[in-house]
Tab-separated table of C-alpha atoms in Angstrom:
chain	number	residue	atom	x	y	z
A	67	UNK	CA	25.936	119.620	60.776
A	68	UNK	CA	21.924	117.908	59.537
A	69	UNK	CA	21.572	114.935	58.310
A	70	UNK	CA	21.376	115.736	55.176
A	71	UNK	CA	25.246	116.309	56.081
A	72	UNK	CA	25.854	118.851	52.835
A	73	UNK	CA	22.814	119.066	50.751
A	74	UNK	CA	20.299	121.613	51.655
A	75	UNK	CA	18.413	121.618	54.675
A	76	UNK	CA	15.407	119.687	55.132
A	77	UNK	CA	12.735	122.406	55.150
A	78	UNK	CA	9.364	121.756	56.581
A	79	UNK	CA	5.503	123.326	54.445
A	80	UNK	CA	4.144	123.584	58.160
A	81	UNK	CA	0.210	123.469	56.684
A	82	UNK	CA	-0.574	126.857	58.165
A	83	UNK	CA	0.030	124.814	61.372
A	84	UNK	CA	3.072	126.233	63.869
A	85	UNK	CA	3.712	124.970	67.211
A	86	UNK	CA	3.033	126.488	69.841
A	87	UNK	CA	4.621	124.431	72.855
A	88	UNK	CA	6.410	121.851	74.054
A	89	UNK	CA	3.360	119.407	75.345
A	90	UNK	CA	5.428	118.340	78.814
A	91	UNK	CA	5.287	121.656	79.380
A	92	UNK	CA	1.747	122.512	79.387
A	93	UNK	CA	0.551	119.669	82.836
A	94	UNK	CA	-3.353	119.228	83.135
A	95	UNK	CA	-5.175	122.773	84.282
A	96	UNK	CA	-2.928	124.651	83.458
A	97	UNK	CA	-2.246	127.773	80.067
A	98	UNK	CA	0.720	129.569	78.677
A	99	UNK	CA	1.108	132.548	76.389
A	100	UNK	CA	2.051	132.201	72.577
A	101	UNK	CA	2.082	133.989	69.386
A	102	UNK	CA	1.881	132.730	66.025
A	103	UNK	CA	1.726	136.223	63.719
A	104	UNK	CA	0.307	138.721	65.011
A	105	UNK	CA	-2.210	136.463	67.145
A	106	UNK	CA	-1.903	136.565	70.271
A	107	UNK	CA	-2.960	132.982	72.322
A	108	UNK	CA	-3.552	131.343	75.198
A	109	UNK	CA	-3.200	127.761	75.544
A	110	UNK	CA	-4.613	125.412	77.842
A	111	UNK	CA	-5.074	122.860	78.752
A	112	UNK	CA	-7.420	120.705	80.869
A	113	UNK	CA	-7.706	118.227	83.282
A	114	UNK	CA	-8.352	115.080	80.984
A	115	UNK	CA	-5.121	116.430	79.274
A	116	UNK	CA	-7.369	117.977	75.999
A	117	UNK	CA	-6.130	121.188	74.320
A	118	UNK	CA	-7.107	123.955	73.625
A	119	UNK	CA	-6.393	127.079	71.878
A	120	UNK	CA	-8.530	130.848	72.614
A	121	UNK	CA	-7.761	134.658	71.138
A	122	UNK	CA	-5.253	136.092	74.520
A	123	UNK	CA	-8.309	138.573	75.346
A	124	UNK	CA	-10.842	138.410	77.813
A	125	UNK	CA	-14.682	139.898	75.969
A	126	UNK	CA	-15.273	141.364	79.727
A	127	UNK	CA	-12.710	143.967	79.958
A	128	UNK	CA	-10.018	142.300	77.676
A	129	UNK	CA	-7.465	141.330	80.249
A	130	UNK	CA	-4.505	138.069	78.274
A	131	UNK	CA	-6.806	134.922	78.732
A	132	UNK	CA	-2.561	133.354	79.022
A	133	UNK	CA	-2.523	135.667	83.008
A	134	UNK	CA	-6.012	133.910	84.154
A	135	UNK	CA	-5.729	129.350	85.759
A	136	UNK	CA	-8.516	126.763	84.051
A	137	UNK	CA	-10.633	126.181	86.739
A	138	UNK	CA	-12.746	123.354	86.332
A	139	UNK	CA	-11.693	121.746	82.463
A	140	UNK	CA	-12.852	125.585	81.747
A	141	UNK	CA	-10.259	128.700	80.641
A	142	UNK	CA	-10.876	131.532	83.873
A	143	UNK	CA	-9.486	134.712	83.614
A	144	UNK	CA	-7.374	136.379	85.880
A	145	UNK	CA	-9.624	139.749	86.461
A	146	UNK	CA	-13.200	138.602	87.200
A	147	UNK	CA	-13.024	134.971	86.782
A	148	UNK	CA	-14.836	134.437	83.385
A	149	UNK	CA	-14.435	131.647	82.739
A	150	UNK	CA	-15.002	130.040	79.257
A	151	UNK	CA	-15.536	126.499	77.718
A	152	UNK	CA	-13.340	124.194	74.601
A	153	UNK	CA	-15.651	126.160	72.677
A	154	UNK	CA	-15.028	129.759	74.119
A	155	UNK	CA	-18.331	130.037	75.017
A	156	UNK	CA	-18.098	132.022	78.461
A	157	UNK	CA	-19.856	129.289	81.025
A	158	UNK	CA	-19.936	131.334	84.269
A	159	UNK	CA	-19.701	134.645	85.074
A	160	UNK	CA	-17.924	135.330	88.924
A	161	UNK	CA	-19.489	138.675	89.639
A	162	UNK	CA	-23.500	136.806	88.796
A	163	UNK	CA	-23.207	133.748	90.223
A	164	UNK	CA	-28.026	133.476	88.697
A	165	UNK	CA	-26.309	134.337	85.430
A	166	UNK	CA	-26.272	132.265	82.976
A	167	UNK	CA	-24.366	133.792	80.499
A	168	UNK	CA	-25.444	134.887	77.177
A	169	UNK	CA	-24.637	132.919	73.925
A	170	UNK	CA	-22.964	135.555	72.290
A	171	UNK	CA	-20.301	136.345	75.280
A	172	UNK	CA	-17.345	134.646	73.369
A	173	UNK	CA	-13.986	134.263	72.641
A	174	UNK	CA	-12.151	133.291	69.711
A	175	UNK	CA	-11.065	130.170	69.373
A	176	UNK	CA	-8.255	127.571	67.363
A	177	UNK	CA	-7.703	124.164	66.324
A	178	UNK	CA	-5.020	121.994	67.857
A	179	UNK	CA	-3.465	118.994	67.464
A	180	UNK	CA	-0.472	117.041	69.171
A	181	UNK	CA	2.421	115.282	68.220
A	182	UNK	CA	5.644	114.157	68.181
A	183	UNK	CA	5.618	115.595	71.645
A	184	UNK	CA	4.558	119.188	70.287
A	185	UNK	CA	1.667	121.124	70.776
A	186	UNK	CA	0.377	122.975	67.045
A	187	UNK	CA	-2.373	125.173	66.526
A	188	UNK	CA	-3.020	127.878	62.811
A	189	UNK	CA	-4.724	130.585	63.061
A	190	UNK	CA	-5.173	130.426	58.784
A	191	UNK	CA	-8.732	130.155	59.230
A	192	UNK	CA	-8.533	127.205	56.651
A	193	UNK	CA	-10.220	123.822	58.065
A	194	UNK	CA	-7.646	121.248	58.190
A	195	UNK	CA	-8.608	118.320	57.127
A	196	UNK	CA	-4.642	117.648	57.037
A	197	UNK	CA	-2.022	116.210	60.325
A	198	UNK	CA	0.886	118.942	60.984
A	199	UNK	CA	4.591	118.144	60.313
A	200	UNK	CA	5.437	114.663	61.159
A	201	UNK	CA	8.591	115.043	62.724
A	202	UNK	CA	9.725	111.698	63.167
A	203	UNK	CA	9.640	108.423	61.300
A	204	UNK	CA	5.583	106.794	63.213
A	205	UNK	CA	7.464	104.181	64.149
A	206	UNK	CA	8.728	106.142	66.930
A	207	UNK	CA	7.798	109.035	69.853
A	208	UNK	CA	9.969	111.149	71.055
A	209	UNK	CA	11.610	112.506	73.406
A	210	UNK	CA	10.932	116.032	75.092
A	211	UNK	CA	14.283	118.278	76.566
A	212	UNK	CA	12.945	122.036	76.539
A	213	UNK	CA	11.356	124.886	75.391
A	214	UNK	CA	14.345	128.205	75.259
A	215	UNK	CA	13.450	131.533	73.400
A	216	UNK	CA	16.451	132.876	71.814
A	217	UNK	CA	17.011	136.935	71.652
A	218	UNK	CA	17.393	136.670	68.133
A	219	UNK	CA	15.510	136.508	64.859
A	220	UNK	CA	14.791	132.965	63.539
A	221	UNK	CA	16.840	133.280	60.286
A	222	UNK	CA	20.113	133.883	62.967
A	223	UNK	CA	19.515	130.949	64.840
A	224	UNK	CA	18.719	129.040	61.486
A	225	UNK	CA	21.713	130.018	60.217
A	226	UNK	CA	23.124	128.615	63.016
A	227	UNK	CA	21.732	125.601	62.076
A	228	UNK	CA	21.792	124.108	58.810
A	229	UNK	CA	18.080	125.520	58.109
A	230	UNK	CA	17.435	127.575	55.141
A	231	UNK	CA	15.852	131.246	56.314
A	232	UNK	CA	12.883	131.940	54.570
A	233	UNK	CA	10.038	129.409	56.329
A	234	UNK	CA	8.247	130.565	59.524
A	235	UNK	CA	8.311	127.473	60.700
A	236	UNK	CA	11.282	125.219	61.011
A	237	UNK	CA	12.769	122.102	61.541
A	238	UNK	CA	16.024	120.524	61.741
A	239	UNK	CA	17.884	117.239	62.918
A	240	UNK	CA	21.201	116.496	64.611
A	241	UNK	CA	22.962	113.426	65.441
A	242	UNK	CA	23.180	114.113	69.242
A	243	UNK	CA	27.082	113.184	68.649
A	244	UNK	CA	27.754	115.870	67.376
A	245	UNK	CA	26.398	117.556	71.101
A	246	UNK	CA	30.433	115.784	72.426
A	247	UNK	CA	31.204	117.308	75.289
A	248	UNK	CA	34.392	115.709	74.882
A	249	UNK	CA	35.902	114.047	72.117
A	250	UNK	CA	36.005	110.604	72.693
A	251	UNK	CA	32.583	111.264	74.713
A	252	UNK	CA	30.613	107.710	72.520
A	253	UNK	CA	27.453	107.763	75.478
A	254	UNK	CA	25.289	109.578	73.913
A	255	UNK	CA	24.961	106.835	71.244
A	256	UNK	CA	23.066	107.460	67.507
A	257	UNK	CA	20.589	109.350	68.678
A	258	UNK	CA	18.497	111.778	66.754
A	259	UNK	CA	17.980	115.636	68.103
A	260	UNK	CA	14.923	117.461	66.288
A	261	UNK	CA	14.510	121.193	67.105
A	262	UNK	CA	12.152	122.878	65.415
A	263	UNK	CA	12.400	126.924	65.462
A	264	UNK	CA	8.983	129.304	65.533
A	265	UNK	CA	9.727	132.842	64.922
A	266	UNK	CA	7.753	134.807	67.500
A	267	UNK	CA	8.517	138.080	66.532
A	268	UNK	CA	11.389	140.416	64.270
A	269	UNK	CA	13.898	139.479	67.580
A	270	UNK	CA	12.721	136.463	69.350
A	271	UNK	CA	12.783	132.904	68.163
A	272	UNK	CA	11.051	129.751	69.911
A	273	UNK	CA	12.682	126.314	70.364
A	274	UNK	CA	11.366	123.042	71.118
A	275	UNK	CA	14.469	120.402	70.598
A	276	UNK	CA	13.045	116.660	71.146
A	277	UNK	CA	15.005	113.548	70.827
A	278	UNK	CA	13.909	110.910	68.521
A	279	UNK	CA	12.824	107.784	70.135
A	280	UNK	CA	14.043	107.125	74.364
A	281	UNK	CA	17.037	108.491	74.921
A	282	UNK	CA	18.613	108.318	78.910
A	283	UNK	CA	19.027	111.469	81.667
A	284	UNK	CA	22.150	112.249	80.438
A	285	UNK	CA	22.224	112.021	77.117
A	286	UNK	CA	18.550	114.708	77.595
A	287	UNK	CA	20.629	117.005	79.637
A	288	UNK	CA	23.503	117.224	77.301
A	289	UNK	CA	20.947	117.868	74.520
A	290	UNK	CA	19.305	121.170	77.500
A	291	UNK	CA	22.999	122.504	78.194
A	292	UNK	CA	23.807	122.653	74.001
A	293	UNK	CA	20.443	124.393	73.671
A	294	UNK	CA	21.701	126.979	76.856
A	295	UNK	CA	24.713	127.536	74.524
A	296	UNK	CA	23.895	127.748	70.840
A	297	UNK	CA	21.533	130.372	72.443
A	298	UNK	CA	24.276	131.820	73.801
A	299	UNK	CA	26.476	131.775	70.803
A	300	UNK	CA	23.869	133.263	68.441
A	301	UNK	CA	22.611	136.348	70.460
A	302	UNK	CA	26.701	136.935	70.459
A	303	UNK	CA	26.919	136.364	66.980
A	304	UNK	CA	23.339	138.950	66.115
A	305	UNK	CA	24.386	141.770	68.393
A	306	UNK	CA	28.193	141.957	67.567
A	307	UNK	CA	26.413	141.746	63.682
A	308	UNK	CA	24.349	144.836	64.989
A	309	UNK	CA	27.517	146.238	65.823
A	310	UNK	CA	28.771	146.362	62.935
A	311	UNK	CA	25.446	147.150	60.565
A	312	UNK	CA	26.586	150.656	63.222
A	313	UNK	CA	29.812	151.130	62.533
B	94	UNK	CA	11.644	132.102	122.754
B	95	UNK	CA	9.968	135.776	122.722
B	96	UNK	CA	7.065	137.144	120.082
B	97	UNK	CA	8.168	137.392	116.208
B	98	UNK	CA	7.392	141.137	115.072
B	99	UNK	CA	8.513	141.763	111.450
B	100	UNK	CA	8.861	144.713	109.704
B	101	UNK	CA	7.754	144.886	107.224
B	102	UNK	CA	6.032	146.302	103.876
B	103	UNK	CA	3.739	144.661	101.486
B	104	UNK	CA	4.588	145.472	98.452
B	105	UNK	CA	8.030	144.573	99.311
B	106	UNK	CA	9.661	142.027	97.567
B	107	UNK	CA	12.131	141.029	99.626
B	108	UNK	CA	9.800	141.360	102.897
B	109	UNK	CA	7.394	138.803	100.632
B	110	UNK	CA	10.461	136.880	101.093
B	111	UNK	CA	10.785	137.002	105.084
B	112	UNK	CA	6.647	136.351	105.315
B	113	UNK	CA	6.640	133.297	102.937
B	114	UNK	CA	8.787	131.782	104.934
B	115	UNK	CA	7.324	132.745	108.081
B	116	UNK	CA	4.219	131.002	106.344
B	117	UNK	CA	5.781	127.894	104.967
B	118	UNK	CA	6.814	127.560	107.627
B	119	UNK	CA	3.831	126.996	109.680
B	120	UNK	CA	5.231	130.759	112.397
B	121	UNK	CA	3.798	132.535	113.440
B	122	UNK	CA	5.230	136.160	113.555
B	123	UNK	CA	3.339	140.423	114.245
B	124	UNK	CA	3.407	141.818	111.108
B	125	UNK	CA	5.188	146.274	112.087
B	126	UNK	CA	4.176	147.643	108.179
B	127	UNK	CA	6.894	150.780	107.857
B	128	UNK	CA	5.810	153.434	106.041
B	129	UNK	CA	8.527	153.311	102.690
B	130	UNK	CA	6.796	155.818	101.100
B	131	UNK	CA	6.222	159.809	102.382
B	132	UNK	CA	6.506	159.521	105.418
B	133	UNK	CA	10.428	157.006	104.870
B	134	UNK	CA	9.365	155.368	108.273
B	135	UNK	CA	12.535	153.179	107.318
B	136	UNK	CA	14.734	156.272	107.854
B	137	UNK	CA	13.187	157.323	111.544
B	138	UNK	CA	15.660	156.472	114.165
B	139	UNK	CA	13.664	154.125	116.344
B	140	UNK	CA	14.017	152.089	113.132
B	141	UNK	CA	16.934	152.028	113.245
B	142	UNK	CA	17.990	151.694	116.514
B	143	UNK	CA	16.294	148.256	115.600
B	144	UNK	CA	18.269	148.051	111.457
B	145	UNK	CA	20.963	150.587	111.410
B	146	UNK	CA	20.694	150.359	107.878
B	147	UNK	CA	16.770	150.601	107.348
B	148	UNK	CA	17.039	147.705	105.773
B	149	UNK	CA	13.300	145.761	105.973
B	150	UNK	CA	12.535	143.489	106.407
B	151	UNK	CA	13.422	143.058	109.873
B	152	UNK	CA	12.418	140.457	112.463
B	153	UNK	CA	12.609	141.114	116.265
B	154	UNK	CA	11.990	138.687	118.911
B	155	UNK	CA	14.271	135.356	117.256
B	156	UNK	CA	18.075	136.362	120.326
B	157	UNK	CA	15.441	136.470	122.557
B	158	UNK	CA	17.870	138.768	124.471
B	159	UNK	CA	18.524	142.545	124.074
B	160	UNK	CA	22.170	142.421	122.771
B	161	UNK	CA	21.352	140.535	120.205
B	162	UNK	CA	20.228	142.522	117.213
B	163	UNK	CA	17.328	142.230	115.032
B	164	UNK	CA	17.812	140.287	112.460
B	165	UNK	CA	18.313	142.481	108.725
B	166	UNK	CA	17.386	141.806	105.562
B	167	UNK	CA	15.995	138.790	103.692
B	168	UNK	CA	17.910	135.686	103.017
B	169	UNK	CA	19.026	136.636	107.166
B	170	UNK	CA	15.439	136.453	107.768
B	171	UNK	CA	15.022	133.341	105.663
B	172	UNK	CA	18.180	131.676	107.877
B	173	UNK	CA	16.271	132.039	111.188
B	174	UNK	CA	13.428	130.336	110.431
B	175	UNK	CA	14.975	128.270	109.043
B	176	UNK	CA	16.671	127.699	112.529
B	177	UNK	CA	13.749	128.118	114.442
B	178	UNK	CA	11.650	125.589	112.962
B	179	UNK	CA	14.016	123.802	113.547
B	180	UNK	CA	17.224	120.806	111.329
B	181	UNK	CA	14.138	118.297	110.952
B	182	UNK	CA	11.457	120.370	108.911
B	183	UNK	CA	13.971	119.993	105.778
B	184	UNK	CA	14.345	124.776	105.177
B	185	UNK	CA	17.871	124.643	105.524
B	186	UNK	CA	19.548	121.363	104.826
B	187	UNK	CA	22.252	119.407	107.023
B	188	UNK	CA	23.543	117.044	104.250
B	189	UNK	CA	26.954	119.095	103.673
B	190	UNK	CA	26.137	118.846	99.702
B	191	UNK	CA	23.028	120.463	100.681
B	192	UNK	CA	24.084	123.183	102.550
B	193	UNK	CA	26.623	124.721	100.513
B	194	UNK	CA	24.295	124.519	97.060
B	195	UNK	CA	21.491	126.617	99.177
B	196	UNK	CA	24.083	129.092	100.180
B	197	UNK	CA	25.290	129.312	96.335
B	198	UNK	CA	21.104	130.008	95.947
B	199	UNK	CA	20.712	132.500	98.508
B	200	UNK	CA	23.533	134.258	97.056
B	201	UNK	CA	22.257	134.528	93.911
B	202	UNK	CA	19.652	135.812	94.442
B	203	UNK	CA	21.419	138.013	96.853
B	204	UNK	CA	23.279	139.359	94.325
B	205	UNK	CA	22.942	138.449	90.357
B	206	UNK	CA	17.810	139.673	91.480
B	207	UNK	CA	19.647	143.150	92.446
B	208	UNK	CA	18.342	143.586	88.528
B	209	UNK	CA	15.682	142.450	88.778
B	210	UNK	CA	13.610	143.889	92.431
B	211	UNK	CA	15.356	147.019	91.782
B	212	UNK	CA	14.054	147.295	87.686
B	213	UNK	CA	9.725	145.677	89.386
B	214	UNK	CA	10.899	148.442	92.143
B	215	UNK	CA	11.442	150.813	89.390
B	216	UNK	CA	8.213	149.954	86.959
B	217	UNK	CA	5.942	149.792	89.986
B	218	UNK	CA	6.999	153.175	92.790
B	219	UNK	CA	9.286	154.911	89.725
B	220	UNK	CA	12.997	156.376	89.910
B	221	UNK	CA	13.966	156.758	93.344
B	222	UNK	CA	17.807	158.527	93.377
B	223	UNK	CA	20.456	156.367	93.063
B	224	UNK	CA	18.453	155.041	89.679
B	225	UNK	CA	20.888	155.529	86.481
B	226	UNK	CA	19.507	156.524	83.967
B	227	UNK	CA	19.476	154.062	80.534
B	228	UNK	CA	17.355	150.682	81.740
B	229	UNK	CA	17.995	147.256	80.973
B	230	UNK	CA	16.589	144.276	81.585
B	231	UNK	CA	18.948	142.512	80.493
B	232	UNK	CA	20.791	141.213	83.390
B	233	UNK	CA	17.406	140.075	85.342
B	234	UNK	CA	16.233	138.212	81.811
B	235	UNK	CA	19.889	136.682	82.095
B	236	UNK	CA	19.565	135.585	86.250
B	237	UNK	CA	15.880	133.596	84.927
B	238	UNK	CA	18.062	132.336	82.741
B	239	UNK	CA	20.019	130.729	84.541
B	240	UNK	CA	17.401	129.653	86.902
B	241	UNK	CA	15.341	128.142	84.492
B	242	UNK	CA	18.267	126.544	82.392
B	243	UNK	CA	19.179	124.687	86.149
B	244	UNK	CA	15.627	123.945	86.967
B	245	UNK	CA	15.357	121.954	83.061
B	246	UNK	CA	17.832	120.274	84.273
B	247	UNK	CA	16.343	119.704	87.620
B	248	UNK	CA	13.723	118.414	85.759
B	249	UNK	CA	15.266	116.057	83.388
B	250	UNK	CA	16.807	114.910	85.873
B	251	UNK	CA	13.050	114.383	88.365
B	252	UNK	CA	13.915	117.135	90.364
B	253	UNK	CA	11.088	119.353	91.307
B	254	UNK	CA	13.084	121.747	94.117
B	255	UNK	CA	15.934	123.887	93.602
B	256	UNK	CA	17.602	121.547	95.852
B	257	UNK	CA	17.250	118.276	97.254
B	258	UNK	CA	13.993	116.771	97.146
B	259	UNK	CA	11.976	118.550	98.948
B	260	UNK	CA	11.723	122.523	99.588
B	261	UNK	CA	14.439	124.688	101.144
B	262	UNK	CA	14.970	128.255	102.067
B	263	UNK	CA	16.574	128.351	98.513
B	264	UNK	CA	13.082	127.974	97.213
B	265	UNK	CA	11.909	130.946	99.200
B	266	UNK	CA	14.790	133.190	98.338
B	267	UNK	CA	14.358	132.743	94.731
B	268	UNK	CA	10.563	132.709	93.967
B	269	UNK	CA	9.462	136.046	94.193
B	270	UNK	CA	11.470	137.364	91.619
B	271	UNK	CA	10.387	134.867	89.108
B	272	UNK	CA	6.382	135.262	90.758
B	273	UNK	CA	7.010	138.452	90.286
B	274	UNK	CA	9.099	139.173	86.971
B	275	UNK	CA	5.575	140.471	85.242
B	276	UNK	CA	5.869	144.172	87.372
B	277	UNK	CA	8.515	145.013	85.615
B	278	UNK	CA	7.564	143.170	81.513
B	279	UNK	CA	9.341	139.918	81.477
B	280	UNK	CA	6.448	137.556	79.873
B	281	UNK	CA	6.105	133.773	82.155
B	282	UNK	CA	5.736	132.295	79.164
B	283	UNK	CA	9.902	131.901	78.070
B	284	UNK	CA	10.377	129.601	81.567
B	285	UNK	CA	8.337	126.648	81.379
B	286	UNK	CA	10.092	125.314	83.968
B	287	UNK	CA	9.949	127.567	86.448
B	288	UNK	CA	6.303	127.896	85.920
B	289	UNK	CA	6.500	124.131	86.489
B	290	UNK	CA	8.507	125.146	89.594
B	291	UNK	CA	6.649	127.548	90.736
B	292	UNK	CA	3.049	125.200	90.568
B	293	UNK	CA	4.728	123.243	92.944
B	294	UNK	CA	5.931	125.900	95.109
B	295	UNK	CA	1.962	127.504	95.417
B	296	UNK	CA	0.761	123.951	96.406
B	297	UNK	CA	2.785	123.410	99.841
B	298	UNK	CA	0.974	123.279	102.729
B	299	UNK	CA	0.944	127.727	104.631
B	300	UNK	CA	1.435	129.278	100.762
B	301	UNK	CA	0.138	133.400	100.998
B	302	UNK	CA	0.222	135.745	97.875
B	303	UNK	CA	0.675	138.867	98.008
B	304	UNK	CA	-0.363	141.680	94.874
B	305	UNK	CA	1.255	140.273	91.755
B	306	UNK	CA	1.500	136.975	92.826
B	307	UNK	CA	-2.035	135.051	92.112
B	308	UNK	CA	-3.517	132.013	94.132
B	309	UNK	CA	-3.988	129.716	91.315
B	310	UNK	CA	-1.585	129.089	88.316
């Protein structure tokens, strides 16, 4: 059941911003891979906490930069250690320590914003004057729960959660008492869970789970287990649906 | 105690478990390479005399007497190395609950991660006679998911390791299967909790890498 009750579930026009990682899952000086449509991305954070996004391809040999590492606040390729700065410009080539790399050696970068515990990125080339969708009122902070991958189309996940199926990104709010493990379990209080969906591919969805405001550890763990169960249920139903289609 | 000899195959993940355990526990063993490719030295009578099932890794020199066997298999070697490191090292907890949990995860590494080991071997070295034709990564993926779900709950409650407040041989037993999962086509991006834990393991004093496991990241 959604927060809106029986009404049409809330849908968000993401204005081109797509969620690419939970901020918590990208510690300082680390990198992870992400995908928006066909665009593969290396999302990385420097030691000061700033997040950057780059095309996931080293211009040298085409190696995926998301397999690399962050060193000296630059994104380094695992293959030959070429280092790229925040603007995507190659600054260091370890095989030629004395060489200052030409300004033309660079990787494409994309705008990112961190808000509500999520890292957002856009790859549509539109200058981004507006902010990503606000998941919660400015007075609230969010408590991140986890990222979870579901091997099923986003449409299947959305249907299970009661979200409209069409948008590439959607999110839903669920009262945490919906995920109580026993009927008389009221330890969860009135907390609200925020679940953000992102289609990675046709058969693959990423869910970002957060809780509005602060939450006790037991509630966060419960939300994490709820997400595991949701994943398993959606995948089972999706698999059954495929079997029926083929009968 | 006599000198330790580890019978080893550099690219085998179970042998890496043994090398990593020795390195993290600050123990030195002489490495004796076993050529499992063309020479099939694991089947040679001289090696079968040490490891009757031809199993790698095999650790010689722990028992100190000739009538006790060489320690064969990664999980047995991990336990042996933890005993050599001593109870104060914490690698094998003595607390009842933690010791039981470590036993649980060693068993998990032995059985639930079998498919992960097999898929990697298949991806890197091709099929062997005991491989069936239909391959699926679902079983391996499911095992990593169980690890990810566990480490997510651990992270939420402030834990960094699979069991208790310090690294144990459970972490060593599980680490290679995640660190090497790209070898058979699974991405680390889907396992943020395991990635966080991987960074902790790589930061341990004495950590060593292997081909396919970068030192950084």
